[in-house]
Coordinates of C-alpha atoms in Angstrom, one line a residue:
M1 CA -14.2 -4.9 5.6
R2 CA -15.1 -3.7 2.1
H3 CA -11.9 -4.7 0.7
G4 CA -12.2 -8.2 2.4
K5 CA -15.8 -8.6 0.9
L6 CA -14.2 -7.7 -2.5
I7 CA -11.5 -10.5 -2.1
L8 CA -14.1 -12.8 -1.1
A9 CA -16.2 -12.0 -4.0
A10 CA -13.2 -12.4 -6.6
A11 CA -12.1 -15.8 -4.8
A12 CA -16.0 -17.1 -5.1
F13 CA -15.8 -16.2 -8.8
L14 CA -12.7 -17.9 -9.4
L15 CA -13.9 -21.0 -7.4
T16 CA -17.2 -20.8 -9.3
A17 CA -15.5 -20.6 -12.6
A18 CA -12.9 -23.4 -11.7
F19 CA -16.1 -25.5 -11.0
L20 CA -17.6 -24.9 -14.3
T21 CA -14.3 -25.5 -16.5
R22 CA -13.6 -28.4 -14.2
G23 CA -13.2 -31.5 -16.6
K24 CA -13.1 -29.7 -20.0
Q25 CA -10.3 -30.3 -22.2
L26 CA -8.9 -26.8 -22.4
P27 CA -6.4 -26.5 -25.6
D28 CA -3.0 -26.7 -25.3
L29 CA -1.8 -23.3 -26.5
S30 CA 1.9 -24.6 -26.7
S31 CA 1.1 -27.0 -29.6
A32 CA -1.7 -28.1 -31.9
P33 CA -2.3 -30.9 -34.2
E34 CA -1.6 -30.9 -38.0
E35 CA -3.7 -28.6 -40.0
A36 CA -3.8 -26.4 -43.3
P37 CA -1.8 -23.0 -42.6
I38 CA -3.6 -19.6 -42.9
P39 CA -3.8 -19.0 -46.8
W40 CA -1.9 -15.4 -46.3
K41 CA -1.5 -12.9 -49.3
E42 CA 1.9 -11.9 -49.5
D43 CA 0.9 -8.1 -48.9
L44 CA -1.0 -8.9 -45.9
S45 CA 1.6 -10.3 -43.4
G46 CA 4.6 -9.2 -41.8
S47 CA 3.6 -5.4 -41.3
L48 CA 3.6 -5.4 -37.6
S49 CA 6.2 -7.5 -35.3
N50 CA 5.0 -9.8 -33.0
E51 CA 8.5 -11.3 -31.8
L52 CA 9.6 -9.1 -29.0
S53 CA 7.7 -9.2 -25.6
E54 CA 8.2 -5.9 -24.5
L55 CA 5.6 -6.1 -21.5
P56 CA 6.2 -9.5 -20.5
L57 CA 4.2 -9.4 -17.4
M58 CA 1.2 -8.1 -19.2
D59 CA 1.6 -10.6 -22.0
H60 CA 1.8 -13.2 -19.2
A61 CA -1.6 -11.8 -17.6
I62 CA -3.4 -12.1 -21.1
D63 CA -2.0 -15.7 -22.0
S64 CA -3.2 -16.8 -18.5
F65 CA -6.7 -15.1 -19.4
L66 CA -6.7 -17.2 -22.5
N67 CA -5.9 -20.3 -20.8
F68 CA -8.4 -19.7 -18.2
W69 CA -11.4 -19.1 -20.7
G70 CA -10.0 -22.0 -23.0
L71 CA -9.3 -19.6 -25.8
H72 CA -7.2 -20.6 -28.6
G73 CA -6.1 -16.8 -29.6
A74 CA -6.8 -13.4 -29.5
S75 CA -5.2 -10.2 -31.1
L76 CA -4.8 -6.9 -28.8
A77 CA -4.4 -3.1 -30.0
I78 CA -3.9 -0.3 -27.6
V79 CA -4.1 3.3 -28.8
R80 CA -3.3 6.7 -27.0
N81 CA -4.3 9.9 -28.6
D82 CA -4.4 8.3 -32.0
S83 CA -1.0 6.7 -31.7
L84 CA -0.9 3.0 -31.9
L85 CA 1.3 2.1 -28.8
Y86 CA 0.9 -1.8 -28.9
A87 CA -0.4 -4.6 -31.1
R88 CA 0.1 -8.2 -30.3
G89 CA -1.4 -11.6 -31.2
Y90 CA -1.6 -14.0 -28.5
G91 CA -2.2 -18.0 -28.8
W92 CA -2.6 -19.4 -32.0
A93 CA -4.5 -18.2 -35.0
D94 CA -4.7 -22.0 -36.3
A95 CA -3.0 -25.5 -35.6
S96 CA 0.0 -24.2 -37.1
T97 CA 0.2 -20.3 -36.9
R98 CA 0.7 -18.4 -33.7
M99 CA -1.8 -15.0 -33.7
H100 CA -0.2 -12.1 -35.2
P101 CA -1.4 -8.5 -35.4
D102 CA -2.1 -8.8 -39.0
V103 CA -4.5 -11.6 -38.8
R104 CA -8.2 -11.0 -39.7
L105 CA -10.9 -12.0 -37.5
R106 CA -14.6 -11.9 -37.5
L107 CA -16.0 -8.7 -35.7
A108 CA -19.4 -9.8 -35.2
S109 CA -21.7 -7.1 -34.2
V110 CA -18.6 -4.7 -34.3
S111 CA -19.8 -4.6 -37.7
K112 CA -22.6 -2.5 -36.8
L113 CA -20.3 0.4 -35.7
L114 CA -18.9 0.2 -39.2
T115 CA -22.4 0.5 -40.8
A116 CA -23.2 3.3 -38.8
V117 CA -20.3 5.4 -40.2
G118 CA -21.1 4.5 -43.6
I119 CA -24.7 5.9 -42.8
M120 CA -23.1 9.1 -41.4
R121 CA -21.0 9.4 -44.6
L122 CA -24.0 9.4 -46.3
Q123 CA -25.6 11.9 -44.7
E124 CA -22.8 14.4 -44.9
E125 CA -23.1 14.0 -48.5
G126 CA -26.7 14.9 -48.4
K127 CA -28.0 11.6 -49.7
V128 CA -29.7 10.3 -46.2
F129 CA -30.4 11.7 -42.8
L130 CA -31.2 10.5 -39.5
E131 CA -35.0 11.6 -40.0
T132 CA -35.3 9.9 -43.4
P133 CA -38.4 7.5 -43.3
V134 CA -37.1 4.0 -44.3
F135 CA -40.5 2.7 -45.7
G136 CA -43.5 4.9 -47.4
P137 CA -44.2 7.2 -50.1
Y138 CA -41.0 9.2 -49.1
G139 CA -39.1 6.3 -47.7
I140 CA -35.7 5.2 -48.9
L141 CA -36.8 1.4 -49.5
G142 CA -40.3 2.2 -50.5
E143 CA -40.0 -0.8 -52.9
Y144 CA -41.2 -2.8 -49.9
D145 CA -44.4 -1.2 -49.0
K146 CA -46.6 -3.3 -51.1
Y147 CA -45.7 -6.0 -48.7
I148 CA -46.3 -4.0 -45.4
R149 CA -49.4 -4.8 -43.4
D150 CA -48.6 -2.6 -40.2
D151 CA -48.9 1.1 -40.7
R152 CA -46.4 1.5 -38.1
F153 CA -43.4 0.6 -40.4
Y154 CA -44.2 3.8 -42.1
E155 CA -42.8 5.6 -38.8
I156 CA -39.7 4.0 -38.9
T157 CA -36.8 6.3 -39.3
V158 CA -32.8 5.6 -40.2
E159 CA -32.2 6.7 -36.8
H160 CA -34.6 4.6 -35.1
L161 CA -32.8 1.2 -36.9
L162 CA -29.4 2.7 -35.9
R163 CA -30.7 3.1 -32.0
H164 CA -32.4 -0.5 -32.3
Q165 CA -35.9 1.5 -31.9
G166 CA -37.6 0.2 -35.1
G167 CA -40.0 -2.0 -33.2
F168 CA -38.5 -5.3 -34.1
S169 CA -38.1 -8.1 -31.8
S170 CA -36.1 -11.3 -31.3
R171 CA -38.2 -12.9 -29.0
G172 CA -39.7 -15.5 -31.1
G173 CA -36.0 -16.1 -32.5
D174 CA -33.6 -13.9 -34.1
V175 CA -34.5 -14.1 -37.9
M176 CA -30.9 -13.5 -38.6
F177 CA -29.7 -16.7 -36.8
N178 CA -32.5 -18.7 -37.2
T179 CA -31.9 -19.5 -41.1
A180 CA -32.9 -23.0 -40.9
R181 CA -36.5 -22.4 -39.7
F182 CA -37.0 -19.6 -41.9
M183 CA -36.1 -22.1 -44.8
Q184 CA -38.4 -24.5 -43.2
Q185 CA -41.3 -22.2 -42.5
H186 CA -41.2 -20.8 -46.1
G187 CA -40.4 -23.9 -48.1
L188 CA -37.1 -22.8 -49.3
S189 CA -34.3 -25.5 -50.4
E190 CA -31.4 -22.8 -49.9
P191 CA -30.8 -19.6 -47.8
P192 CA -33.2 -16.8 -48.4
S193 CA -31.9 -13.9 -50.6
T194 CA -31.9 -10.6 -48.7
D195 CA -34.7 -9.4 -50.8
F196 CA -36.9 -12.4 -49.7
L197 CA -36.0 -12.0 -46.3
V198 CA -37.0 -8.4 -46.3
R199 CA -40.2 -8.9 -48.1
K200 CA -41.3 -11.6 -45.3
E201 CA -40.0 -9.7 -42.5
V202 CA -41.9 -6.4 -43.3
A203 CA -45.1 -8.2 -43.7
R204 CA -45.1 -9.1 -40.2
R205 CA -46.7 -6.9 -37.3
L206 CA -43.9 -4.7 -35.3
A207 CA -43.7 -5.5 -31.4
F208 CA -43.8 -1.9 -30.5
E209 CA -44.1 1.5 -31.8
P210 CA -41.1 2.8 -33.5
G211 CA -38.9 5.0 -31.1
S212 CA -41.0 4.3 -28.1
Y213 CA -38.7 1.5 -26.6
Q214 CA -35.4 -0.4 -27.9
E215 CA -34.7 -3.9 -28.1
Y216 CA -31.4 -5.0 -30.1
S217 CA -31.9 -6.0 -33.5
N218 CA -29.8 -7.4 -36.1
F219 CA -32.6 -7.3 -38.8
G220 CA -32.6 -3.7 -38.4
Y221 CA -28.8 -3.2 -39.5
L222 CA -29.5 -5.6 -42.5
L223 CA -31.9 -2.8 -43.3
L224 CA -29.6 -0.1 -42.7
S225 CA -27.0 -2.0 -45.1
L226 CA -29.9 -1.7 -48.0
V227 CA -30.4 1.9 -47.1
I228 CA -26.7 2.3 -47.8
E229 CA -27.0 0.4 -51.0
K230 CA -30.0 2.6 -52.2
A231 CA -28.8 6.0 -51.1
S232 CA -25.3 5.5 -52.7
G233 CA -26.3 3.2 -55.8
M234 CA -23.4 0.9 -54.8
P235 CA -23.2 -2.3 -53.4
Y236 CA -23.0 -2.2 -49.8
E237 CA -19.3 -4.0 -49.4
E238 CA -18.1 -1.4 -52.4
F239 CA -19.7 1.6 -50.8
M240 CA -18.0 0.7 -47.3
Q241 CA -14.6 0.1 -49.2
K242 CA -14.7 3.3 -51.1
E243 CA -16.2 5.6 -48.7
V244 CA -15.5 4.4 -45.2
F245 CA -12.4 2.2 -45.1
G246 CA -10.3 3.5 -48.1
P247 CA -10.4 7.1 -46.6
A248 CA -9.6 5.8 -43.0
G249 CA -6.4 4.1 -44.5
C250 CA -7.7 0.6 -43.9
R251 CA -7.1 -2.2 -46.7
H252 CA -8.2 -5.5 -45.4
F253 CA -11.7 -5.5 -44.2
S254 CA -13.9 -7.8 -46.1
L255 CA -17.2 -9.4 -45.6
G256 CA -16.6 -12.8 -44.2
G257 CA -18.0 -16.5 -45.3
D258 CA -19.9 -19.3 -43.4
Y259 CA -17.7 -22.4 -43.8
L260 CA -14.2 -23.3 -43.2
K261 CA -13.6 -23.6 -46.9
D262 CA -14.6 -20.1 -47.2
R263 CA -12.0 -18.7 -45.0
L264 CA -10.3 -15.5 -46.7
P265 CA -6.6 -14.7 -46.9
G266 CA -5.3 -14.0 -43.6
E267 CA -8.3 -14.9 -41.8
T268 CA -8.0 -17.0 -38.7
R269 CA -9.6 -20.4 -37.7
Y270 CA -12.5 -20.2 -35.5
Y271 CA -13.2 -22.7 -32.6
M272 CA -16.0 -23.3 -30.2
H273 CA -15.5 -23.7 -26.3
P274 CA -14.7 -27.4 -25.0
D275 CA -18.3 -28.1 -24.1
A276 CA -20.0 -26.8 -27.2
E277 CA -22.2 -29.3 -29.0
P278 CA -22.3 -29.7 -32.8
G279 CA -25.7 -29.0 -34.5
P280 CA -27.2 -29.1 -37.8
S281 CA -25.9 -26.5 -40.6
F282 CA -28.0 -23.1 -41.3
D283 CA -28.8 -24.4 -44.7
H284 CA -29.6 -27.9 -44.2
Q285 CA -26.5 -29.2 -46.0
F286 CA -25.3 -31.0 -42.9
A287 CA -26.7 -32.7 -40.0
S288 CA -23.8 -32.0 -37.5
V289 CA -21.5 -28.8 -38.2
E290 CA -19.3 -26.8 -35.3
K291 CA -21.4 -23.9 -34.7
C292 CA -18.6 -21.5 -35.9
Y293 CA -18.4 -23.2 -39.3
G294 CA -22.1 -23.7 -40.6
G295 CA -23.9 -23.1 -37.5
N296 CA -25.0 -19.4 -38.7
F297 CA -25.4 -17.5 -42.0
I298 CA -22.6 -15.2 -41.5
S299 CA -22.5 -14.2 -45.2
G300 CA -26.2 -13.2 -45.0
L301 CA -25.5 -10.6 -42.2
Y302 CA -23.9 -7.9 -44.1
G303 CA -23.6 -4.4 -41.9
A304 CA -25.2 -6.3 -38.9
G305 CA -22.2 -8.8 -38.2
G306 CA -20.4 -9.8 -41.3
W307 CA -17.1 -7.9 -41.4
I308 CA -13.7 -9.5 -40.7
G309 CA -10.5 -7.1 -40.2
S310 CA -7.4 -7.2 -38.5
V311 CA -7.5 -5.4 -34.9
P312 CA -4.8 -2.9 -35.5
E313 CA -6.8 -1.5 -38.7
L314 CA -9.8 -1.8 -36.7
A315 CA -8.2 0.6 -34.2
R316 CA -7.3 2.8 -37.2
L317 CA -10.8 3.3 -38.1
V318 CA -11.6 4.0 -34.6
C319 CA -9.2 6.9 -34.4
S320 CA -10.5 8.1 -37.7
I321 CA -14.1 8.8 -35.9
D322 CA -13.0 10.0 -32.9
G323 CA -12.7 13.6 -33.2
H324 CA -9.1 13.7 -32.2
G325 CA -5.7 14.1 -34.3
P326 CA -3.2 13.0 -35.4
V327 CA -5.2 10.6 -37.5
P328 CA -7.3 12.6 -40.0
D329 CA -11.0 12.0 -39.1
I330 CA -13.3 10.6 -42.0
L331 CA -16.4 12.3 -40.3
E332 CA -17.1 15.7 -39.4
P333 CA -17.1 16.8 -35.6
F334 CA -21.0 17.2 -35.7
S335 CA -21.5 13.6 -37.1
I336 CA -18.9 12.2 -34.4
G337 CA -21.2 14.3 -31.9
Q338 CA -24.2 12.7 -32.9
M339 CA -23.0 9.0 -33.0
T340 CA -21.6 9.4 -29.4
H341 CA -24.1 11.7 -27.8
Y342 CA -25.3 10.7 -24.4
F343 CA -29.1 10.7 -23.8
D344 CA -29.4 8.3 -20.7
D345 CA -28.1 4.8 -19.6
S346 CA -31.0 2.9 -21.6
T347 CA -30.4 4.6 -25.0
Y348 CA -27.8 3.1 -27.8
G349 CA -25.4 5.5 -29.4
L350 CA -25.5 5.1 -33.1
G351 CA -23.4 2.2 -34.0
W352 CA -21.9 2.3 -30.3
V353 CA -23.6 0.1 -27.9
D354 CA -22.7 2.5 -24.8
C355 CA -21.6 6.2 -24.6
K356 CA -21.2 7.6 -21.2
P357 CA -21.4 11.2 -20.1
D358 CA -17.6 11.5 -19.7
G359 CA -16.3 10.3 -22.9
E360 CA -16.3 6.6 -22.6
W361 CA -17.5 4.7 -25.8
T362 CA -18.0 0.8 -25.9
R363 CA -18.7 -1.3 -28.9
T364 CA -19.0 -5.3 -28.5
G365 CA -19.4 -8.2 -30.5
S366 CA -19.9 -12.0 -30.3
F367 CA -21.1 -14.9 -32.0
S368 CA -20.1 -18.6 -32.3
G369 CA -16.1 -18.5 -32.5
T370 CA -15.4 -14.9 -31.9
S371 CA -15.8 -12.1 -29.1
A372 CA -14.8 -8.8 -29.7
L373 CA -14.6 -5.4 -27.4
I374 CA -13.8 -1.8 -28.3
K375 CA -13.3 0.6 -25.4
V376 CA -12.5 4.2 -26.0
Y377 CA -11.7 5.9 -22.6
P378 CA -12.0 9.6 -21.3
D379 CA -8.2 9.8 -21.0
G380 CA -7.3 9.1 -24.9
E381 CA -6.7 5.1 -24.5
C382 CA -8.4 3.2 -26.8
W383 CA -8.1 -0.8 -26.1
I384 CA -9.5 -3.6 -28.6
M385 CA -9.4 -7.4 -28.3
V386 CA -10.8 -9.7 -30.4
T387 CA -10.9 -13.6 -30.0
N388 CA -11.0 -16.6 -32.4
T389 CA -13.1 -19.0 -29.8
S390 CA -16.2 -19.0 -28.3
A391 CA -16.2 -18.4 -24.5
W392 CA -18.8 -20.5 -22.3
R393 CA -20.5 -17.5 -21.2
G394 CA -21.4 -16.4 -24.6
S395 CA -22.0 -12.6 -25.1
R396 CA -21.4 -11.8 -21.1
F397 CA -17.7 -12.8 -21.7
T398 CA -17.4 -9.3 -22.9
R399 CA -17.7 -8.2 -19.4
N400 CA -14.9 -10.3 -18.5
T401 CA -12.8 -9.0 -21.5
A402 CA -13.5 -5.2 -19.9
A403 CA -12.7 -6.3 -16.3
L404 CA -9.4 -7.6 -18.0
F405 CA -8.9 -4.3 -19.7
K406 CA -9.5 -2.4 -16.4
N407 CA -6.9 -4.4 -14.7
L408 CA -4.1 -4.0 -17.0
R409 CA -4.9 -0.4 -17.8
G410 CA -4.1 0.3 -13.8
R411 CA -1.0 -1.9 -13.8
F412 CA 0.4 -1.1 -17.3
S413 CA -0.7 1.8 -19.0
S414 CA 2.2 4.2 -17.5
Q415 CA 4.7 1.4 -19.1
L416 CA 3.4 1.2 -22.7
P417 CA 5.8 2.3 -25.4
S418 CA 6.0 6.0 -26.5
R419 CA 5.9 5.6 -30.4
D420 CA 3.4 5.3 -33.2
L421 CA 3.2 2.0 -35.0
F422 CA 0.5 3.7 -37.7
R423 CA 3.5 5.6 -38.9
E424 CA 6.3 3.1 -38.5

């Protein structure tokens, strides 16, 4: 009886999805119109092969997933016990380039995991600690104290920010994704500097006592980016390159840009789902833009959501913070334990959005034009997929990607090649 109910539920889901996508002009992934090609750097392309389909049935399932959701392209990496077994691109990176493992994509809130690693590196160097206050006479960002009107700000610690427990709320709109309104409120003719944004935000009241509750906060991770700068004495991006990505063996992470003209070498093009409506740009420059190009102030996100990178290199970074070999860890076991410690189902990990008691870790990310999912499983496998297209389900689409991973793991995990592409 239960099996029959599951079949009916699955059929109902597919019928609902078919109804919602009925009449949409889904992209034809077999061809595309003329468009400028990806601006490759010579040393960025071609390190991983995408020509041979070694698991054609799995690749077919992923191609079908892309077509069903109207996605132009996606990149997948599969790791087992720190060995990269599979890395493949699906669909299109832009109108003239097939997706390839080396293509770089926006990582959205996966960037928060990277920022958390930066904080843990600083803690190991004795420059900042989880219990360090962010503001106040002993706070690392004490230069903002003169703007604070709510004394509860002085209770915020670095750990509160990492766990989204700083007291910030986006119920009136997420300030990191409402730049146009912020500019209007403060009479600005251009997007605010990070310093100006922080000064105005710390002058507001907190929504709750720090540590008493959690509410997802992009602004909190912007503050963590500034904590990294202050504690390290380096610009945020420079510190991350030198102290996180370099030691992990990752060469091609960068902070991304806002418009199509800002696309970096080796970076994909981004697309909206078929029903997406254009809107005004975040900086009041244009009355109508694709939301993935000008709808959000991507370059202002920093450690909250600004990074781009290739999926295999992202897999390499995860291997360097998982507490296992053969990829050398860039964090001590104690730091990795702190990042992944399970408290309860309602408490975020440090950088991870979910850490199960059995050792399953999850990091998600999405905004206009991209969706990203990292799943580390207790059996030693890690699956990562990043897309270059918004799905009409928005951030909830990551649940569908997680369901895809579960299905593919059950069918194909035993068929994955025995090798390590990190070493080849």
